[in-house]
Coordinates of C-alpha atoms in Angstrom, one line a residue:
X1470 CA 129.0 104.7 94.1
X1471 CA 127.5 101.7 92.3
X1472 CA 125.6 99.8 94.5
X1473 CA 126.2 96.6 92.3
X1474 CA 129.6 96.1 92.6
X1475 CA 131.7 95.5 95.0
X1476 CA 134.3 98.5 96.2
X1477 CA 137.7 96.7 94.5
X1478 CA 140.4 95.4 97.0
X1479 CA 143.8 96.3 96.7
X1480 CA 146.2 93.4 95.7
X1481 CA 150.2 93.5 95.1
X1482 CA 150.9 93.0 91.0
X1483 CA 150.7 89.5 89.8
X1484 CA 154.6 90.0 88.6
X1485 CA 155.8 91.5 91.5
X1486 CA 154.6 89.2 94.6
X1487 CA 155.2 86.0 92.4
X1488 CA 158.7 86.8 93.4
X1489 CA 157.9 87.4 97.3
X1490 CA 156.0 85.8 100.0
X1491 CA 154.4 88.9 101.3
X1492 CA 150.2 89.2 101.3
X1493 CA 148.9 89.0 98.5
X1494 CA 145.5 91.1 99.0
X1495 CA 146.1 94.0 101.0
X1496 CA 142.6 94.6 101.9
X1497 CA 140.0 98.0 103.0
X1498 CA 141.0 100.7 104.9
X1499 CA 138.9 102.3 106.8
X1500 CA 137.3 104.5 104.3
X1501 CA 137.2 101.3 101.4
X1502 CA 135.2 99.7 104.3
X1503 CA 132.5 101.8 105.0
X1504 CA 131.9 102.5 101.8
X1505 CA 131.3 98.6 100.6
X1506 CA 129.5 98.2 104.2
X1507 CA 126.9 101.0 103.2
X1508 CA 126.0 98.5 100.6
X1509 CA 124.4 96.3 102.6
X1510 CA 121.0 96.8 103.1
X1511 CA 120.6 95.1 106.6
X1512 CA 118.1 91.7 105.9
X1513 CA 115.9 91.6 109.2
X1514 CA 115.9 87.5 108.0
X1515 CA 119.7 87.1 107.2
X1516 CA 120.3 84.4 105.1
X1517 CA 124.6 85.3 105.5
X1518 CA 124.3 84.2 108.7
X1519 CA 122.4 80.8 107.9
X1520 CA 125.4 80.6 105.5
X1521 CA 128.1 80.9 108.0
X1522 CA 129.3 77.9 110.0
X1523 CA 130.4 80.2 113.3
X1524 CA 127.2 82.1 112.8
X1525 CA 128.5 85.4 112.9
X1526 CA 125.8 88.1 113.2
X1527 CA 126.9 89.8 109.8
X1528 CA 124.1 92.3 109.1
X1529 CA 125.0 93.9 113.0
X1530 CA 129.0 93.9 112.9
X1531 CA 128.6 95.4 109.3
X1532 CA 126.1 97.9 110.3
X1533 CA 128.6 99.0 112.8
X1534 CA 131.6 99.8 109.9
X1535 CA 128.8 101.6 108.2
X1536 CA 128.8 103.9 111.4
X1537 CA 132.8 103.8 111.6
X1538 CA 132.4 102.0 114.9
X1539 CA 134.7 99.2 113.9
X1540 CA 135.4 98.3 118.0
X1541 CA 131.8 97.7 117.8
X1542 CA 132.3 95.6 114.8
X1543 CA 135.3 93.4 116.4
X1544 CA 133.7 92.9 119.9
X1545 CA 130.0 91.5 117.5
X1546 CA 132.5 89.0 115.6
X1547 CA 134.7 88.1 118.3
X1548 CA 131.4 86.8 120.2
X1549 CA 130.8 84.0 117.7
X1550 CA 134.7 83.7 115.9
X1551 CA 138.2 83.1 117.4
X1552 CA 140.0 83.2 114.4
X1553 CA 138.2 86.5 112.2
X1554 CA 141.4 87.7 110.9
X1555 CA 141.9 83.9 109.6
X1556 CA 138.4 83.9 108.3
X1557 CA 138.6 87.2 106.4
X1558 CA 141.4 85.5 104.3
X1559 CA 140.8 82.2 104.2
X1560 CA 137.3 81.2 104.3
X1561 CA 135.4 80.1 101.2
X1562 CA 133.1 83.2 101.7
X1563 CA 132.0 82.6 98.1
X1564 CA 129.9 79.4 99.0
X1565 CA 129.0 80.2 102.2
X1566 CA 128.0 83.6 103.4
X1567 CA 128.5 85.4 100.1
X1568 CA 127.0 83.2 98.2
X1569 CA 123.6 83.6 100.1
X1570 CA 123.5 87.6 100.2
X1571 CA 120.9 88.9 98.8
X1572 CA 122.9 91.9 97.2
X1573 CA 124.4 88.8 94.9
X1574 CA 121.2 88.3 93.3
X1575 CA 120.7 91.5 91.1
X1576 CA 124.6 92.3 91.5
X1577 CA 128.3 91.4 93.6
X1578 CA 127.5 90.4 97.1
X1579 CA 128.9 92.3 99.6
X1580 CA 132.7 91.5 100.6
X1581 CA 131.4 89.9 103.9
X1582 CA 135.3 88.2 104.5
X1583 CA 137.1 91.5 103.5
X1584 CA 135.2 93.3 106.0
X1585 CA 135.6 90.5 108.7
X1586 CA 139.4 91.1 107.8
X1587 CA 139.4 94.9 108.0
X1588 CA 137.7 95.0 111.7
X1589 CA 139.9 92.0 112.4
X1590 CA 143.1 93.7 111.4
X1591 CA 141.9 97.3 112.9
X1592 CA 141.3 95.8 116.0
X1593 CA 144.9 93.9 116.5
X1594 CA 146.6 97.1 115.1
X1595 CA 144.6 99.0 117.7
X1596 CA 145.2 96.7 120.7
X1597 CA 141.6 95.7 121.2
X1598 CA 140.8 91.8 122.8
X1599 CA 137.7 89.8 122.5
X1600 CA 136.1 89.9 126.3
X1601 CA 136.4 86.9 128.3
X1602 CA 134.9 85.2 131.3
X1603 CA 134.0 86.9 134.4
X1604 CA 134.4 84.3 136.5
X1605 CA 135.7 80.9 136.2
X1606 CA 133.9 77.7 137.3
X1607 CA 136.9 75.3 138.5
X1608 CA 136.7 73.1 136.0
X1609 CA 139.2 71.6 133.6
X1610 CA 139.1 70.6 129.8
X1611 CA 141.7 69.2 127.5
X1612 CA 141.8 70.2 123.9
X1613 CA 143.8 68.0 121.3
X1614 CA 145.5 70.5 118.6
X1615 CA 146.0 74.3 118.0
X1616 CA 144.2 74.1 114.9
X1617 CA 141.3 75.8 113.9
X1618 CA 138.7 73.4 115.7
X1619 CA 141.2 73.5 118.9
X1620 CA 141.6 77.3 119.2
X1621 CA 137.4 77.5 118.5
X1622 CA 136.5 75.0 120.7
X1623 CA 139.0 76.6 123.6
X1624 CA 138.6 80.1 123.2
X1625 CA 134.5 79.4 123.8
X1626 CA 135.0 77.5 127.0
X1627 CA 136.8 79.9 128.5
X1628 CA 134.5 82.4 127.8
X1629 CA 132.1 80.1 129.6
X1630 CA 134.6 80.6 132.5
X1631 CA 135.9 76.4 131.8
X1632 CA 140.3 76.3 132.8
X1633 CA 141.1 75.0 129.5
X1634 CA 144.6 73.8 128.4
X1635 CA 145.4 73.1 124.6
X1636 CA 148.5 70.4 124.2
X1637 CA 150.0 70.5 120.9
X1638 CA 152.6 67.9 118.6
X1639 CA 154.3 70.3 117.2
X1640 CA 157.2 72.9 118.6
X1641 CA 154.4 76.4 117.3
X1642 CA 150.7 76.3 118.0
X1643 CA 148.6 77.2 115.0
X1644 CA 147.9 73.8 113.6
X1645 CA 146.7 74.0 109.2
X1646 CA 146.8 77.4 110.0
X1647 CA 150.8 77.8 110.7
X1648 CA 152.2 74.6 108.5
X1649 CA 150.0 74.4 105.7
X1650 CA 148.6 78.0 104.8
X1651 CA 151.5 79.6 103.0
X1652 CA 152.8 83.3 104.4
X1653 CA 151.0 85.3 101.0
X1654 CA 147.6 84.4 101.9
X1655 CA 147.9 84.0 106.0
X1656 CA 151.3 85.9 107.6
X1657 CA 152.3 84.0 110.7
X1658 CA 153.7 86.5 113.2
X1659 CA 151.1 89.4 112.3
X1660 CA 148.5 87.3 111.9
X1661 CA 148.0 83.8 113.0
X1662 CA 150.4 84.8 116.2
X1663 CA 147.9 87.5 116.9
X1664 CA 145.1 85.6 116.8
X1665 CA 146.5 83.0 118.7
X1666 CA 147.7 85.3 121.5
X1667 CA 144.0 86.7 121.4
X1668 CA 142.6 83.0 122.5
X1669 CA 145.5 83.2 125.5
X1670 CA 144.3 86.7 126.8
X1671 CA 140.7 84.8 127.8
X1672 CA 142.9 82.4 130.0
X1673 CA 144.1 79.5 127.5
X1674 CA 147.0 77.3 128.0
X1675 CA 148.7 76.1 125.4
X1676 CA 151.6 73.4 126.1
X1677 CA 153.2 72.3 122.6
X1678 CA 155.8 69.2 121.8
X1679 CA 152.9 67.0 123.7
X1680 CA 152.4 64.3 121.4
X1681 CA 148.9 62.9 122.9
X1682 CA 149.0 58.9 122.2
X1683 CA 153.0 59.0 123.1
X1684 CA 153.6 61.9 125.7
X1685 CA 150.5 61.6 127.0
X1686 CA 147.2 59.3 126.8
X1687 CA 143.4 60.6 126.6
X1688 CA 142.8 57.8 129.2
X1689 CA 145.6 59.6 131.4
X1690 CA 144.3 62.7 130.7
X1691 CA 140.7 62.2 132.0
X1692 CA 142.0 59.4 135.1
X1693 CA 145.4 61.2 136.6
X1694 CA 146.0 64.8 134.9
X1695 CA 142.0 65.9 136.8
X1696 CA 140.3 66.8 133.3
X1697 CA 136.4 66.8 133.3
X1698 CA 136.4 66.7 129.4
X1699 CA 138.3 66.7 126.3
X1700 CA 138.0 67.7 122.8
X1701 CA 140.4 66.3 120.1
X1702 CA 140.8 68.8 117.1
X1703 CA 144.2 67.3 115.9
X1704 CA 143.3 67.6 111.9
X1705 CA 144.2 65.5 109.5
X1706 CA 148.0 65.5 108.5
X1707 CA 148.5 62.0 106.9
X1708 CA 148.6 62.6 103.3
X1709 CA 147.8 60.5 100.5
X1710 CA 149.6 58.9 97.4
X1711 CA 148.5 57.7 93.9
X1712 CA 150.3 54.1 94.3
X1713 CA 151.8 54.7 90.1
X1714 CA 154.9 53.5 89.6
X1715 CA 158.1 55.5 90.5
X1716 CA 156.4 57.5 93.5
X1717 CA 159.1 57.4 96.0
X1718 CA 161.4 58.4 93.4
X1719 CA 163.8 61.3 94.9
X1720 CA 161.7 65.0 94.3
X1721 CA 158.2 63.3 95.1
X1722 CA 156.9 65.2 98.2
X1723 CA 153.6 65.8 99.9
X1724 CA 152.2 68.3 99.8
X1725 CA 152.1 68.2 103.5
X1726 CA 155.8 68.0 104.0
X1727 CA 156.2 70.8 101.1
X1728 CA 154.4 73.2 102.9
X1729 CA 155.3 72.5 106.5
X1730 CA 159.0 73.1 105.5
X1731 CA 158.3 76.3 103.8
X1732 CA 155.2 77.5 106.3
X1733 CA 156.6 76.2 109.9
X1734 CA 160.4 75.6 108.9
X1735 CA 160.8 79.1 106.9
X1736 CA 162.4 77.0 104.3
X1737 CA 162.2 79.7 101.9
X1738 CA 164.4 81.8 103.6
X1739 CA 168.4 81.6 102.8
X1740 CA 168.6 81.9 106.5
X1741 CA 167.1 79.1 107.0
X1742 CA 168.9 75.8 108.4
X1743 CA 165.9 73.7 106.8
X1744 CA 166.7 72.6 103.3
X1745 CA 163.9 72.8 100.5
X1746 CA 164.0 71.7 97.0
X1747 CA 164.3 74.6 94.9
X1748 CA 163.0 72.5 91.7
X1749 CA 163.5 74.2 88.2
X1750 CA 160.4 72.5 87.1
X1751 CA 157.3 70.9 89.3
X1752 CA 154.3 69.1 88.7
X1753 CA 151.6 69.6 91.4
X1754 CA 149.0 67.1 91.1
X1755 CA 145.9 68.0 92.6
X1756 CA 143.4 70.8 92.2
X1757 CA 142.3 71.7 95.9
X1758 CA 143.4 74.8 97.4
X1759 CA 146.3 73.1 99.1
X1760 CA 147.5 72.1 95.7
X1761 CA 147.3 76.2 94.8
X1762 CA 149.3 76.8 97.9
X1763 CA 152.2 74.1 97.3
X1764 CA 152.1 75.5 93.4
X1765 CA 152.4 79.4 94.0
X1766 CA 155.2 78.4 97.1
X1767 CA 157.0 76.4 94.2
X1768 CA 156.9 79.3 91.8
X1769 CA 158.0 82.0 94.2
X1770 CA 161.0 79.7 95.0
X1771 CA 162.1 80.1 91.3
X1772 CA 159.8 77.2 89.0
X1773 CA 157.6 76.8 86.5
X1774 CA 154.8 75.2 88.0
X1775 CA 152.4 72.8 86.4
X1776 CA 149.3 72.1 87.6
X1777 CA 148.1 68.7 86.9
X1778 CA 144.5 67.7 87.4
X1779 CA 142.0 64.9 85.9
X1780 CA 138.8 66.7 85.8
X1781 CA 138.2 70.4 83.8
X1782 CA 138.5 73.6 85.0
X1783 CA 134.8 74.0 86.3
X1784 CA 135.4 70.6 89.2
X1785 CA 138.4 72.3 90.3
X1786 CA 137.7 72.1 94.0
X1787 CA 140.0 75.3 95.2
X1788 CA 138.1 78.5 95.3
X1789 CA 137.8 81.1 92.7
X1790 CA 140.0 83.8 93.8
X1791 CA 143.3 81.2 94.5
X1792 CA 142.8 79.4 91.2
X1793 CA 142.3 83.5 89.7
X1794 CA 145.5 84.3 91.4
X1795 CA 147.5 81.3 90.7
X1796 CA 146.7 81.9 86.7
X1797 CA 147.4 85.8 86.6
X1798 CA 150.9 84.8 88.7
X1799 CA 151.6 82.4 85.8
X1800 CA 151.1 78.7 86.6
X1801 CA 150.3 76.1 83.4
X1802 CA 147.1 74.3 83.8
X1803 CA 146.8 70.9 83.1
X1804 CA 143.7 69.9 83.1
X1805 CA 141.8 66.9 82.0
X1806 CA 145.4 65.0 82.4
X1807 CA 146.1 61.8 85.0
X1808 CA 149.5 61.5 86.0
X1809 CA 150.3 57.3 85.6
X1810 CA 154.1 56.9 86.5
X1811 CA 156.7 59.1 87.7
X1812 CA 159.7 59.0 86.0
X1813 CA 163.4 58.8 87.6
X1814 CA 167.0 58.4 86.3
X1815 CA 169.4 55.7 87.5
X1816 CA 170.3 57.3 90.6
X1817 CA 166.7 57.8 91.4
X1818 CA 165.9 61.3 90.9
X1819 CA 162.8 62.6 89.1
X1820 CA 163.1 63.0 85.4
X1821 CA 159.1 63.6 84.7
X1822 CA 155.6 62.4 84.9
X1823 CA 154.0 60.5 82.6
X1824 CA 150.5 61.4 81.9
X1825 CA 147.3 60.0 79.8
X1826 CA 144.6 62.7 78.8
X1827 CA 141.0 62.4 80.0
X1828 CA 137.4 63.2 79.1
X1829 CA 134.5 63.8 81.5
X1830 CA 132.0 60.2 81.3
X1831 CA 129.0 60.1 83.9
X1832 CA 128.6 62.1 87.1
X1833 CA 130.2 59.9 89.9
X1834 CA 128.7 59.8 93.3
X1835 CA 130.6 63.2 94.0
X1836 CA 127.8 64.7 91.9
X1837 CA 130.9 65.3 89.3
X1838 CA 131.1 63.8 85.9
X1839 CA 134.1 60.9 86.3
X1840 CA 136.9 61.4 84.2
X1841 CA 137.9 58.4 81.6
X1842 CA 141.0 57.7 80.2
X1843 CA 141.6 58.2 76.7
X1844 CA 143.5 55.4 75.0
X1845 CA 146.7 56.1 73.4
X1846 CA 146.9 59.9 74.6
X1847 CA 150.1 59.6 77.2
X1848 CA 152.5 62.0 77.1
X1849 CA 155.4 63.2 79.4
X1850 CA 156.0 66.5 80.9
X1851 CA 159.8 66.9 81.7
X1852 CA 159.9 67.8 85.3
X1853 CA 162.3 67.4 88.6
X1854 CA 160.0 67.8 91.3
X1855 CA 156.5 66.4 91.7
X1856 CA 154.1 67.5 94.7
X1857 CA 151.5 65.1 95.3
X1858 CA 148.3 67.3 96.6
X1859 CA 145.7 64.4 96.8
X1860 CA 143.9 65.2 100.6
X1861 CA 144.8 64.1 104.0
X1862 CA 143.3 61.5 106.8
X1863 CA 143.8 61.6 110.5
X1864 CA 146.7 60.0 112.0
X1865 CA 145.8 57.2 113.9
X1866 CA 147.8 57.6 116.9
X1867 CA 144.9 59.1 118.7
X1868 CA 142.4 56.7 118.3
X1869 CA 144.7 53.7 118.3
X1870 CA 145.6 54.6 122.1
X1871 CA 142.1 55.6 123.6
X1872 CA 139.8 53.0 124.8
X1873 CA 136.6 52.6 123.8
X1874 CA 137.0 55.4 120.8
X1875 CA 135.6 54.3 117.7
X1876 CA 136.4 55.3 114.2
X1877 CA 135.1 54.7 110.7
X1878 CA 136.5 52.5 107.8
X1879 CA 138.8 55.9 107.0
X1880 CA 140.5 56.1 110.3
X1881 CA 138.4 59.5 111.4
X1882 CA 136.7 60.1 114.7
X1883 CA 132.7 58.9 114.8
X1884 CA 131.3 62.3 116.6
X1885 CA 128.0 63.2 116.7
X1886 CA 128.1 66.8 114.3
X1887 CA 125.4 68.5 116.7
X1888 CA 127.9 68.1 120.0
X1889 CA 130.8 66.8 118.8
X1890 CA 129.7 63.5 121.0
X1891 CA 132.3 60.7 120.6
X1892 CA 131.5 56.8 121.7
X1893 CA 133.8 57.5 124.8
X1894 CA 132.3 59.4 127.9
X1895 CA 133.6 62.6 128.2
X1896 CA 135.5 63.0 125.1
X1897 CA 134.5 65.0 122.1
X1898 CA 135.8 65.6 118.4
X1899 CA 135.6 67.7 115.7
X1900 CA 137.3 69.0 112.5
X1901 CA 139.2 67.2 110.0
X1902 CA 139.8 64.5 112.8
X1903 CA 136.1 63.3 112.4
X1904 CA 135.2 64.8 108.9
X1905 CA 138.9 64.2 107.0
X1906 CA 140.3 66.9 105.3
X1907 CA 137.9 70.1 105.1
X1908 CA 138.2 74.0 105.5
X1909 CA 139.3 75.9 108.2
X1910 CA 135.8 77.2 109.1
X1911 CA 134.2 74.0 108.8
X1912 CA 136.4 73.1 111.5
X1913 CA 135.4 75.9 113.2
X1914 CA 132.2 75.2 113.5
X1915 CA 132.7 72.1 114.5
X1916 CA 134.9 73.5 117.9
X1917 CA 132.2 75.2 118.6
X1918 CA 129.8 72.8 118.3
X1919 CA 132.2 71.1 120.9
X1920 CA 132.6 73.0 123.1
X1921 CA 128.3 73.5 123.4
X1922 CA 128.8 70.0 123.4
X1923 CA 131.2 69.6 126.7
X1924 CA 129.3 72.1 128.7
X1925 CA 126.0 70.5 128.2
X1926 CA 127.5 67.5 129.4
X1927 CA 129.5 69.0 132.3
X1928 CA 126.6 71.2 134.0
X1929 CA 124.8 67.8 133.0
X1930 CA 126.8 66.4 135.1

């Protein structure tokens, strides 16, 4: 075995699951596993862990797959993560705990997420749940959104032994993780379902088609329902537009609204009673990971899928492997281009997207160079459907309809990131709601960090 690289993961051909909506990586087994874990060499000062926002122990549950004690494994992850089957194939691992193993320096850094998803994914298939409270302490707690920052923040305060009760907008539970991650890189039912059903088993309730601001108010919550606390995780699903001419042509869709009929709707299915544009040809303008998701879904669905982007290839924000992936599957970069006006027939429909070319100028405050328009370089690409990809903001409904809860000049929740502390007594936040748009581990991090939060403040009390 070389020592320096990482044992390879098995994936589905790049030909054959551009035409299905099954995974795409099909991850260890259990013999794949322990070999890459023996790889690790066991840092007594981990810097993976400094690198993870749920601070997993990594160096333990790994050493535990090294012994083929993958239980072992689970039960270590499941004390700091809620979600590790989610995290093992969604997380940035690359940035974060990757990025800081020390195996990476002289060679590949150990597949930290891969084996999070093996012992994640062994444990489910072997009927093993994360242990719960011994003994609950009569007290009640709100949290606002299945999400990822919901299900973290609930699953730890029952495990303090808190009677926590999740209300939901929508008619599944799940949040990002069920309307905006497509099925090839998170499956629902043998997945995210799983997971979610994991967070029940320590004594979660989860009541969905409450739309908190309209069904019910946080005010309401806290005076006449008899919670002591709440958290709001409830993301951020308002996405954004260019303002260019033409944009509410017919074919222009969020990427929001693409995914969430394909994800939640099954719109991809022929079953299906919710209709999706099956576009011949489709511009996806963005270059985050959600604009990798809503481009892949568009070419499984029959397209040819352009990517369209202002900066190069190396500001790209989506991670390496879904931009990897996308390419070998056959989507058309391009990069360094600005869309400036969608174009439409008389009847309104989408005809194609004018575009100027760009070239990078000075580093903006992103730390980025800024692109700059160069004059005279438009052109059109001929397309029917364009998917604007361009980030998210909270919906204000929330905010709008609590007293005394502050936000910032974007609409998201002030919250304090150490506790998740909002300006209103007894109500915390974290997640996309406070930060905007951001990854599902970030969000994470940020439940738990809540729910520290709300039982400081309730034994406080």
């Amino acid at each position: 075995m070389d020592v320096l690289k990482k044992v390879p993961v098995r994936e589905q051909e790049p030909q054959v699951r551009a035409a299905n909506f099954e995974e795409v990586c099909l991850g260890y087994n259990k013999e794949e596993a322990m070999e890459e874990a023996s790889r690790c060499i066991g840092c007594k000062n981990a810097q993976c862990i400094k690198g993870c926002p749920v601070a997993i122990n990594i160096p333990e549950f790994i050493g535990h797959i090294k012994e083929g004690d993958v239980e072992g494994a689970y039960q270590v992850i499941s004390e700091s993560s809620a979600l590790p089957a989610v995290c093992g194939r969604v997380c940035p691992q690359e940035s974060q705990c990757e990025g800081k193993c020390i195996r990476g320096i002289k060679g590949e850094p150990i597949s930290i997420g891969k084996l999070e998803r093996f012992a994640a994914d062994w444990a489910r298939e072997n009927g093993i749940k994360p242990e719960g409270a011994k003994e609950k302490n009569g007290k009640k707690v709100a949290v606002i959104g299945s999400g990822p920052a919901g299900l973290t923040c609930a699953g730890d305060l029952a495990k303090m032994g808190y009677d926590v009760t999740i209300f939901e907008a929508l008619h599944e539970p799940g949040g990002v993780l069920v309307y905006g991650i497509p099925e090839f890189r998170l499956p629902k039912a043998a997945v995210v379902a799983k997971e979610i059903e994991n967070v029940k088993s320590l004594g979660v309730k989860i009541e969905t088609n409450v739309v908190v601001g309209k069904s019910v108010t946080i005010d309401q919550l806290l005076s006449e329902e008899g919670f002591s606390a709440v958290f709001i995780g409830s993301g951020a699903g308002l996405p954004k537009f260019m303002g260019i001419p033409g944009e509410n042509a017919n074919g222009v869709f969020s990427a929001n609204e693409y995914l969430t009929r394909s994800n939640l709707m099954k719109a991809f299915d022929e079953e299906s009673n919710t209709p999706i544009m099956r576009g011949k040809k489709v511009a996806v303008v963005g270059g985050g990971n959600v604009a990798m998701d809503a481009a892949r879904t568009a070419l499984r669905l029959g397209a040819e899928v352009h990517i369209v982007y202002r900066r190069s290839e190396e500001e790209l924000p989506a991670r390496v492997e879904e931009v990897h992936h996308a390419k070998e599957e056959g989507i058309i970069f391009d990069l360094l281009t600005n869309p400036v006006e969608v174009l439409h027939d008389e009847k309104g429909w989408v005809t194609g997207i004018k575009c100027i070319r760009m070239e990078l100028g000075e580093p903006d405050e992103s730390g980025r160079r800024r692109p700059v328009e160069i004059a005279g370089s438009e052109f059109v690409i001929d397309v029917d459907t364009v998917i604007m990809s361009l980030g998210t903001s909270p919906n204000p409904l929330i905010s709008s309809t609590t007293e005394g809860l502050e936000t910032n000049k974007w609409k998201c929740i002030i919250a304090q990131e150490e506790d998740g502390k909002t300006t209103k007594e007894g109500v915390y936040a974290g997640g996309d709601a406070v930060t905007g748009a951001a990854t599902v581990i970030l969000a994470m991090g940020a439940g738990k960090a809540g729910a520290k939060g709300i039982d400081e403040y309730l034994r406080g009390r």
